[in-house]
Amino acid sequence: MQNQSKMPLVEQLDAHAQSCPISLHVPGHKGGAISPEVWQKCLKWDVTEITGMDDLHHAEEVILEAKLLLAECYGVKKSRFLVNGTSGGSLAVIMTTLRRGEKVLIPRDAHKSILHGIELAGGEPIFLTPQLHQEIGTSNGVTPELVTEALHNHPEVKLCIFTYPSYYGTTFNLQKCIQIAHQFGVIVFVDEAHGAHFLTSSEFPKSAVDLGADIVVQSAHKTLPALTMGSYLHIVHDLPIFDKLDYYLQVFQSSSPSYLIMASLDAARKYVATYSDADIEAFWKMRAKWLKWLTKNKFELILPDDPLKIIVRKPGYTGYELQEIFEANSYFPELADEKQLLLILPLIKKGMDFTPINRIYSPERKAVATLPYEEGEPGTSKLALAYEKMHDHPTDFVLLDDAIGLISAETISLYPPGIPTIIRGERLTEKHLPELTNLQKHHYQGGEKLATNYIRVFR
Ligand SMILES: Cc1ncc(COP(=O)(O)O)c(C=O)c1O
């Protein structure tokens, strides 16, 4: 019998909160520091569909009004609140727009939720090799040339999905990619999970909404002051095929949507709608303080296109070692990788403060020579086994070393960012082995027996 008086999650959350952590990660409300007036009242707002509270799945009153305000704020035809994150929205969009056996163009570095959607719809993914960001060494969108080539080779593609911006805050020529897809008559869905704040100022990169996408999902919770799982869906072009969207939103979201999440989405919309020139000025000042402080603490910085994000490095240190140093000083980054740390600043307004406090000390080390980043051959790839054949196909566990040439029956992703290292249905090659071995040292999702060097493959 275990100790039933324990509340491990509650206790850990409480201890973390008591330690006065500095949040340089999502969610964008930064532990309630942004828009505190919303958070103080929280529990009293946790109600259900009682009189006056409307119904997310059949909105006629206050939720309808809030959705109309959201659509106007983002300049789109229709908007929806999502209470199951961008993941739930992506599942609904893909099920709405893709039929069994139809082809869909996606970047190979898509979030796993996109792959789950295509699997459920029974679509056939055509993967585009992403370009590499030369400085950061992470993937950075796709080229218009590759989109053109892929659509020439696969004219029957029904849907193009792009991820914009990347987790690390980099952008690419999305506008051109969308124009090309439209020239081929293909619907464009953009996973803008990390870009809900782009509309707040012309000093941020342009949003996919403005760059011509047909339908867009955004994790409001990642960069705006909204609760985790709170996301937005925007129908930019009201195509007849989107008529089924509300049906699928009901399928993939709870029949008891959280009023707390919905209220935070309503408040975050107001936050965006009222974001002023004075606010962006306050944001730049706050950001300048962080850049100065990081430099003073002897870190090297890379500044991607999204000013909310800062990439931190130090010669001789891996990102994981830097993460430990930051966390020991109560600064909690969004993520670490081999080379660097990713910090996410809050989208503050005038009158708010978010300043670094104590100094971080890390001894100087000699720089270690590193290999240049390896760019994948630009091109397309496919699954080795179609989704429809996977369901009843027998599987076995094999040792990683014996898995080359076999087809993976698992999707395994480093988390965060949730981009699969291997996708269910993909053939394992030499290149996957060191990547999967490396995952064992970090936090990953999928990979039932990866810790003991086994992977599930299709027989
Ligand atoms: C690019 C991308 N898309 C989608 C998602 C899923 O978003 P959510 O957590 O809102 O479901 C994430 C989450 O990290 C992401 O990075």
Coordinates of C-alpha atoms and ligand atoms in Angstrom, one line a residue:
M1 CA 0.0 0.0 0.0
Q2 CA 1.4 3.3 -1.0
N3 CA 1.1 6.4 1.1
Q4 CA -2.2 7.9 0.0
S5 CA -1.7 11.1 1.9
K6 CA 1.0 12.1 -0.5
M7 CA 0.4 14.5 -3.4
P8 CA 3.6 14.1 -5.4
L9 CA 2.6 16.5 -8.2
V10 CA 1.1 19.1 -5.9
E11 CA 4.1 18.9 -3.6
Q12 CA 6.6 19.3 -6.4
L13 CA 4.7 22.3 -7.9
D14 CA 4.4 23.9 -4.5
A15 CA 8.1 23.4 -3.7
H16 CA 9.0 24.9 -7.1
A17 CA 6.7 27.9 -6.6
Q18 CA 8.2 28.4 -3.1
S19 CA 11.7 28.6 -4.5
C20 CA 10.8 31.8 -6.4
P21 CA 11.8 30.5 -9.8
I22 CA 12.4 32.9 -12.7
S23 CA 10.4 31.6 -15.7
L24 CA 12.3 31.8 -19.0
H25 CA 10.0 29.2 -20.5
V26 CA 6.4 28.8 -21.5
P27 CA 3.6 29.5 -20.5
G28 CA 3.6 33.1 -21.4
H29 CA 1.9 34.3 -18.2
K30 CA 5.2 33.5 -16.3
G31 CA 3.7 32.0 -13.2
G32 CA 1.0 34.6 -13.1
A33 CA 3.3 37.6 -13.3
I34 CA 1.8 38.9 -16.5
S35 CA -1.9 40.0 -16.1
P36 CA -2.0 39.2 -12.3
E37 CA -5.5 40.6 -12.1
V38 CA -6.7 37.6 -14.1
W39 CA -5.0 34.9 -12.0
Q40 CA -6.0 36.1 -8.6
K41 CA -9.6 35.1 -9.2
C42 CA -9.0 31.8 -10.9
L43 CA -10.7 29.1 -8.9
K44 CA -14.0 31.0 -8.6
W45 CA -14.1 31.0 -12.4
D46 CA -13.8 27.2 -12.7
V47 CA -17.5 26.6 -13.5
T48 CA -19.4 24.7 -16.1
E49 CA -22.2 25.4 -18.7
I50 CA -24.6 26.9 -16.2
T51 CA -27.0 29.6 -17.2
G52 CA -25.2 32.6 -18.7
M53 CA -22.0 30.8 -19.4
D54 CA -22.8 29.6 -22.9
D55 CA -21.3 26.4 -24.4
L56 CA -18.0 26.1 -26.3
H57 CA -19.4 23.4 -28.6
H58 CA -22.6 25.4 -29.4
A59 CA -21.7 29.0 -28.7
E60 CA -24.6 31.5 -28.8
E61 CA -23.9 33.9 -26.0
V62 CA -20.7 35.1 -24.2
I63 CA -18.4 32.5 -25.9
L64 CA -19.7 33.5 -29.3
E65 CA -19.1 37.2 -28.4
A66 CA -15.5 36.3 -27.2
K67 CA -14.9 34.4 -30.5
L68 CA -16.1 37.3 -32.6
L69 CA -13.8 39.6 -30.7
L70 CA -10.9 37.2 -31.3
A71 CA -11.5 37.0 -35.0
E72 CA -11.7 40.7 -35.3
C73 CA -8.5 41.1 -33.3
Y74 CA -6.5 38.7 -35.5
G75 CA -8.2 40.1 -38.7
V76 CA -9.6 36.7 -39.8
K77 CA -13.0 35.3 -41.0
K78 CA -13.6 33.1 -38.0
S79 CA -11.7 32.1 -34.8
R80 CA -12.1 29.3 -32.2
F81 CA -10.9 28.8 -28.7
L82 CA -9.0 25.6 -28.2
V83 CA -8.9 23.9 -24.8
N84 CA -6.8 21.0 -25.8
G85 CA -3.8 23.0 -27.1
T86 CA -2.7 23.5 -30.6
S87 CA -2.4 19.7 -30.8
G88 CA -6.2 19.2 -30.5
G89 CA -6.7 22.0 -33.1
S90 CA -4.2 20.4 -35.5
L91 CA -6.0 17.0 -35.3
A92 CA -9.3 18.7 -36.1
V93 CA -7.9 20.7 -39.0
I94 CA -6.3 17.6 -40.6
M95 CA -9.3 15.4 -40.1
T96 CA -11.4 18.2 -41.7
T97 CA -9.2 18.7 -44.8
L98 CA -7.7 15.3 -45.6
R99 CA -9.4 12.1 -46.7
R100 CA -8.0 8.5 -46.5
G101 CA -5.2 7.9 -49.0
E102 CA -4.8 11.6 -49.9
K103 CA -1.3 13.1 -50.0
V104 CA -0.2 15.8 -47.7
L105 CA 3.1 17.8 -47.8
I106 CA 4.8 18.4 -44.5
P107 CA 8.2 19.4 -43.3
R108 CA 10.1 16.4 -41.7
D109 CA 10.5 18.5 -38.5
A110 CA 6.7 18.8 -37.9
H111 CA 5.5 18.4 -34.3
K112 CA 4.3 14.9 -33.5
S113 CA 0.6 16.2 -33.3
I114 CA 0.7 16.8 -37.0
L115 CA 1.8 13.2 -37.6
H116 CA -0.9 12.0 -35.3
G117 CA -3.5 13.9 -37.3
I118 CA -2.3 12.4 -40.6
E119 CA -2.3 9.0 -39.1
L120 CA -5.8 9.3 -37.9
A121 CA -7.0 10.7 -41.3
G122 CA -5.1 7.8 -43.1
G123 CA -3.3 10.4 -45.3
E124 CA 0.0 9.8 -47.1
P125 CA 2.7 12.2 -45.8
I126 CA 5.3 13.5 -48.3
F127 CA 8.1 14.8 -46.1
L128 CA 10.1 17.9 -47.1
T129 CA 13.7 18.0 -45.8
P130 CA 14.0 21.2 -43.7
Q131 CA 16.8 23.7 -44.2
L132 CA 19.3 24.1 -41.5
H133 CA 19.9 27.3 -39.6
Q134 CA 23.6 27.8 -40.1
E135 CA 24.2 29.6 -36.8
I136 CA 21.9 27.7 -34.4
G137 CA 22.2 24.3 -36.1
T138 CA 18.5 23.5 -35.9
S139 CA 16.0 23.1 -38.7
N140 CA 14.5 26.2 -40.1
G141 CA 11.5 25.8 -42.4
V142 CA 11.6 24.7 -46.0
T143 CA 12.6 26.4 -49.3
P144 CA 10.1 27.6 -51.9
E145 CA 12.2 25.6 -54.5
L146 CA 11.6 22.4 -52.6
V147 CA 7.9 23.1 -52.2
T148 CA 7.6 23.7 -56.0
E149 CA 9.6 20.5 -56.8
A150 CA 7.5 18.4 -54.5
L151 CA 4.2 19.7 -55.8
H152 CA 5.4 19.1 -59.4
N153 CA 6.3 15.5 -58.5
H154 CA 3.1 15.0 -56.5
P155 CA 0.4 17.1 -58.2
E156 CA -2.3 15.2 -56.3
V157 CA -1.3 16.7 -52.9
K158 CA -4.4 18.0 -51.1
L159 CA -2.9 19.8 -48.2
C160 CA 0.3 21.6 -47.3
I161 CA 1.3 22.0 -43.7
F162 CA 4.1 24.4 -42.6
T163 CA 5.5 25.0 -39.1
Y164 CA 6.3 28.6 -38.6
P165 CA 8.2 30.0 -36.7
S166 CA 10.5 27.2 -35.4
Y167 CA 10.7 26.4 -31.7
Y168 CA 13.9 28.4 -31.6
G169 CA 12.2 31.5 -33.0
T170 CA 13.6 31.3 -36.6
T171 CA 11.5 32.1 -39.7
F172 CA 11.8 31.4 -43.4
N173 CA 10.0 32.5 -46.6
L174 CA 6.6 31.2 -45.7
Q175 CA 4.8 33.7 -47.9
K176 CA 6.4 32.4 -51.0
C177 CA 5.8 28.8 -49.9
I178 CA 2.1 29.6 -49.4
Q179 CA 1.8 31.3 -52.8
I180 CA 3.3 28.3 -54.5
A181 CA 0.9 25.9 -52.7
H182 CA -2.0 28.1 -53.8
Q183 CA -0.8 28.2 -57.4
F184 CA -1.2 24.4 -57.3
G185 CA -4.6 24.7 -55.7
V186 CA -3.6 23.2 -52.4
I187 CA -5.0 24.3 -49.0
V188 CA -2.4 25.7 -46.6
F189 CA -2.5 25.0 -42.9
V190 CA 0.1 26.6 -40.7
D191 CA 1.1 25.3 -37.3
E192 CA 2.0 28.7 -35.7
A193 CA 2.2 27.3 -32.2
H194 CA 5.0 29.7 -31.3
G195 CA 3.7 32.8 -33.0
A196 CA 0.4 33.9 -31.3
H197 CA 2.1 37.2 -30.3
F198 CA 3.3 38.1 -33.8
L199 CA 0.3 40.3 -34.4
T200 CA 0.9 42.5 -31.4
S201 CA 3.6 44.6 -33.1
S202 CA 5.0 45.3 -36.6
E203 CA 8.4 44.9 -35.0
F204 CA 7.8 41.1 -34.7
P205 CA 7.9 38.8 -37.7
K206 CA 4.7 38.7 -39.7
S207 CA 2.1 36.2 -38.7
A208 CA 1.0 33.3 -41.0
V209 CA -2.4 35.0 -40.9
D210 CA -0.9 37.9 -42.8
L211 CA 1.3 35.8 -45.0
G212 CA -1.7 34.2 -46.7
A213 CA -2.3 30.8 -44.9
D214 CA -5.9 29.4 -45.2
I215 CA -6.1 28.2 -41.6
V216 CA -3.7 28.7 -38.6
V217 CA -3.4 27.3 -35.1
Q218 CA -1.5 29.1 -32.3
S219 CA -0.6 28.1 -28.8
A220 CA -1.7 31.2 -27.0
H221 CA -0.4 29.7 -23.8
K222 CA 3.2 29.6 -25.1
T223 CA 3.8 33.3 -25.6
L224 CA 0.7 35.1 -24.4
P225 CA -0.6 35.3 -20.9
A226 CA -3.0 32.3 -21.2
L227 CA -3.3 29.0 -19.3
T228 CA -1.5 25.9 -20.6
M229 CA -3.6 24.1 -23.2
G230 CA -5.2 27.4 -24.3
S231 CA -4.8 27.9 -28.0
Y232 CA -6.4 29.8 -30.9
L233 CA -7.6 28.5 -34.3
H234 CA -8.1 31.1 -37.1
I235 CA -9.9 30.4 -40.4
V236 CA -8.4 33.0 -42.6
H237 CA -10.1 32.0 -45.9
D238 CA -13.5 30.6 -45.4
L239 CA -13.3 27.6 -47.7
P240 CA -16.4 25.3 -47.9
I241 CA -14.2 22.3 -46.7
F242 CA -13.9 24.0 -43.3
D243 CA -17.6 23.5 -42.7
K244 CA -16.8 20.2 -40.9
L245 CA -14.3 21.8 -38.6
D246 CA -16.6 22.4 -35.6
Y247 CA -17.7 18.7 -35.7
Y248 CA -14.0 17.6 -35.4
L249 CA -13.3 20.2 -32.7
Q250 CA -16.0 18.4 -30.7
V251 CA -14.5 15.0 -31.4
F252 CA -11.0 16.1 -30.2
Q253 CA -11.9 18.3 -27.3
S254 CA -13.5 17.7 -23.9
S255 CA -17.3 18.0 -23.6
S256 CA -16.4 19.8 -20.3
P257 CA -14.1 22.5 -21.6
S258 CA -12.3 24.4 -18.8
Y259 CA -13.8 27.9 -18.2
L260 CA -10.4 28.8 -16.7
I261 CA -8.7 28.1 -20.0
M262 CA -11.4 29.8 -22.0
A263 CA -11.4 32.9 -19.7
S264 CA -7.6 33.1 -20.0
L265 CA -7.9 33.0 -23.8
D266 CA -10.5 35.8 -23.7
A267 CA -8.1 37.9 -21.5
A268 CA -5.1 37.1 -23.7
R269 CA -7.1 38.4 -26.7
K270 CA -7.7 41.6 -24.9
Y271 CA -4.0 41.8 -24.0
V272 CA -3.1 41.4 -27.7
A273 CA -5.8 43.8 -28.9
T274 CA -4.7 46.6 -26.5
Y275 CA -0.9 46.1 -27.0
S276 CA 0.4 49.6 -27.7
D277 CA 3.5 51.3 -29.0
A278 CA 4.4 52.2 -25.4
D279 CA 4.1 48.5 -24.5
I280 CA 6.5 47.4 -27.2
E281 CA 8.9 50.0 -26.1
A282 CA 8.7 48.6 -22.5
F283 CA 9.3 45.2 -24.0
W284 CA 12.5 46.3 -25.9
K285 CA 13.8 47.9 -22.7
M286 CA 13.2 44.8 -20.7
R287 CA 14.8 42.7 -23.4
A288 CA 17.9 45.0 -23.5
K289 CA 18.3 44.5 -19.7
W290 CA 18.4 40.7 -20.2
L291 CA 20.8 40.9 -23.1
K292 CA 23.1 43.1 -21.1
W293 CA 22.9 40.9 -18.0
L294 CA 23.6 37.7 -20.0
T295 CA 26.6 39.3 -21.7
K296 CA 27.9 40.6 -18.3
N297 CA 27.6 37.1 -17.0
K298 CA 29.9 36.0 -19.8
F299 CA 27.4 34.2 -22.0
E300 CA 27.4 34.3 -25.8
L301 CA 24.1 35.1 -27.4
I302 CA 22.3 34.3 -30.6
L303 CA 19.2 36.4 -31.4
P304 CA 16.7 34.6 -33.7
D305 CA 14.0 36.4 -35.6
D306 CA 11.5 36.2 -32.8
P307 CA 12.7 38.8 -30.1
L308 CA 10.9 36.8 -27.3
K309 CA 13.6 34.1 -27.7
I310 CA 17.3 34.3 -26.8
I311 CA 19.8 31.5 -27.4
V312 CA 22.6 31.2 -24.9
R313 CA 25.9 29.5 -25.3
K314 CA 29.3 29.4 -23.6
P315 CA 32.5 28.0 -25.0
G316 CA 33.4 24.6 -23.5
Y317 CA 29.8 24.0 -22.1
T318 CA 27.0 22.0 -23.5
G319 CA 23.5 23.4 -23.4
Y320 CA 22.7 20.8 -20.7
E321 CA 25.5 22.0 -18.5
L322 CA 24.4 25.5 -18.9
Q323 CA 20.8 24.5 -18.0
E324 CA 22.1 23.0 -14.7
I325 CA 23.9 26.3 -13.9
F326 CA 20.9 28.4 -14.7
E327 CA 18.5 26.2 -12.7
A328 CA 20.9 26.2 -9.7
N329 CA 20.4 30.0 -9.7
S330 CA 16.6 29.7 -10.0
Y331 CA 16.5 30.7 -13.7
F332 CA 14.5 28.0 -15.6
P333 CA 15.1 27.9 -19.4
E334 CA 12.6 26.5 -21.9
L335 CA 15.0 23.9 -23.2
A336 CA 18.6 22.8 -23.7
D337 CA 20.3 21.0 -26.5
E338 CA 23.9 19.9 -27.1
K339 CA 25.1 23.4 -28.0
Q340 CA 22.8 25.9 -26.3
L341 CA 19.9 27.0 -24.1
L342 CA 16.7 28.5 -25.3
L343 CA 15.2 31.3 -23.1
I344 CA 11.7 32.8 -23.7
L345 CA 11.0 36.3 -22.4
P346 CA 7.5 37.4 -21.5
L347 CA 5.6 39.8 -23.7
I348 CA 5.4 42.5 -21.0
K349 CA 3.5 45.8 -21.2
K350 CA 4.4 49.2 -19.9
G351 CA 4.4 49.3 -16.1
M352 CA 5.4 45.6 -15.7
D353 CA 8.7 44.5 -14.6
F354 CA 10.6 41.3 -15.4
T355 CA 14.3 41.8 -14.6
P356 CA 17.1 39.4 -13.8
I357 CA 18.1 39.5 -10.2
N358 CA 21.2 37.6 -9.1
R359 CA 24.4 37.1 -11.0
I360 CA 25.2 33.7 -12.6
Y361 CA 28.8 32.5 -12.3
S362 CA 30.3 29.9 -14.6
P363 CA 34.1 29.4 -14.8
E364 CA 35.7 30.0 -18.2
R365 CA 36.5 26.9 -20.1
K366 CA 38.5 26.3 -23.2
A367 CA 36.4 26.1 -26.4
V368 CA 36.0 22.6 -27.8
A369 CA 36.4 22.2 -31.5
T370 CA 33.0 21.2 -33.0
L371 CA 32.1 19.7 -36.2
P372 CA 30.1 21.8 -38.8
Y373 CA 26.4 21.2 -38.9
E374 CA 25.3 18.5 -41.3
E375 CA 22.6 19.7 -43.7
G376 CA 20.3 17.0 -45.0
E377 CA 20.1 16.6 -48.8
P378 CA 17.2 18.7 -49.9
G379 CA 14.4 16.5 -51.2
T380 CA 11.4 14.5 -50.1
S381 CA 10.8 11.2 -48.4
K382 CA 7.9 8.9 -47.6
L383 CA 6.9 6.4 -45.0
A384 CA 8.0 2.9 -45.8
L385 CA 4.7 1.5 -44.5
A386 CA 1.3 3.2 -45.2
Y387 CA -0.8 4.0 -42.1
E388 CA -3.6 1.8 -43.2
K389 CA -1.3 -1.2 -43.2
M390 CA 0.2 -0.5 -39.8
H391 CA -2.8 -1.1 -37.6
D392 CA -2.8 -4.9 -37.8
H393 CA 0.8 -5.4 -38.8
P394 CA 2.7 -7.5 -36.1
T395 CA 5.6 -5.9 -34.3
D396 CA 8.6 -7.1 -32.4
F397 CA 11.3 -5.5 -30.2
V398 CA 14.8 -5.7 -31.6
L399 CA 18.1 -4.4 -30.4
L400 CA 18.9 -0.9 -31.8
D401 CA 22.0 -2.3 -33.4
D402 CA 19.9 -4.9 -35.3
A403 CA 17.3 -2.4 -36.4
I404 CA 18.9 -0.7 -39.4
G405 CA 16.9 -1.4 -42.5
L406 CA 13.8 -2.3 -40.5
I407 CA 10.6 -0.1 -40.2
S408 CA 10.0 1.6 -36.9
A409 CA 6.7 0.9 -35.2
E410 CA 7.3 3.7 -32.7
T411 CA 7.5 7.5 -33.0
I412 CA 10.2 8.7 -30.6
S413 CA 10.7 12.4 -29.9
L414 CA 13.1 14.4 -27.8
Y415 CA 10.8 16.5 -25.5
P416 CA 10.8 19.4 -25.8
P417 CA 10.6 20.2 -28.7
G418 CA 8.5 17.1 -29.7
I419 CA 9.9 16.8 -33.2
P420 CA 10.2 13.0 -33.9
T421 CA 13.7 11.5 -34.2
I422 CA 12.0 8.5 -35.8
I423 CA 8.5 8.3 -37.1
R424 CA 6.3 5.2 -36.9
G425 CA 6.4 3.8 -40.4
E426 CA 9.8 5.2 -41.3
R427 CA 12.7 3.0 -42.2
L428 CA 15.6 3.0 -39.7
T429 CA 19.0 4.0 -41.3
E430 CA 22.6 4.3 -40.0
K431 CA 21.9 8.0 -39.2
H432 CA 19.1 7.2 -36.7
L433 CA 21.3 5.0 -34.4
P434 CA 23.5 7.8 -32.9
E435 CA 20.4 10.0 -32.7
L436 CA 18.4 7.4 -30.8
T437 CA 21.4 6.6 -28.5
N438 CA 21.8 10.3 -27.8
L439 CA 18.0 10.4 -26.8
Q440 CA 18.7 7.9 -24.1
K441 CA 20.6 10.6 -22.2
H442 CA 17.7 13.1 -22.3
H443 CA 14.0 13.4 -21.9
Y444 CA 12.0 11.8 -24.7
Q445 CA 8.5 10.6 -25.5
G446 CA 7.7 7.3 -27.1
G447 CA 10.3 4.6 -27.1
E448 CA 8.8 2.0 -24.7
K449 CA 12.1 0.1 -24.2
L450 CA 14.6 2.6 -25.6
A451 CA 16.3 2.9 -22.2
T452 CA 17.4 -0.8 -22.6
N453 CA 18.5 -0.4 -26.2
Y454 CA 15.4 -1.9 -27.8
I455 CA 13.0 -0.4 -30.4
R456 CA 9.7 -1.7 -31.6
V457 CA 9.7 -2.5 -35.3
F458 CA 7.2 -3.9 -37.8
R459 CA 7.9 -7.6 -38.5
Ligands
LIG1 C1 5.7 23.4 -33.5 C2 4.7 22.9 -32.5 N1 3.4 22.6 -32.9 C3 2.5 22.2 -32.0 C4 2.8 22.0 -30.7 C5 1.7 21.6 -29.7 O1 1.2 22.6 -29.1 P1 0.3 22.5 -27.8 O2 1.2 22.2 -26.7 O3 -0.4 23.8 -27.6 O4 -0.6 21.4 -28.0 C6 4.1 22.4 -30.2 C7 4.4 22.2 -28.8 O5 5.5 22.4 -28.3 C8 5.0 22.8 -31.1 O6 6.3 23.1 -30.7

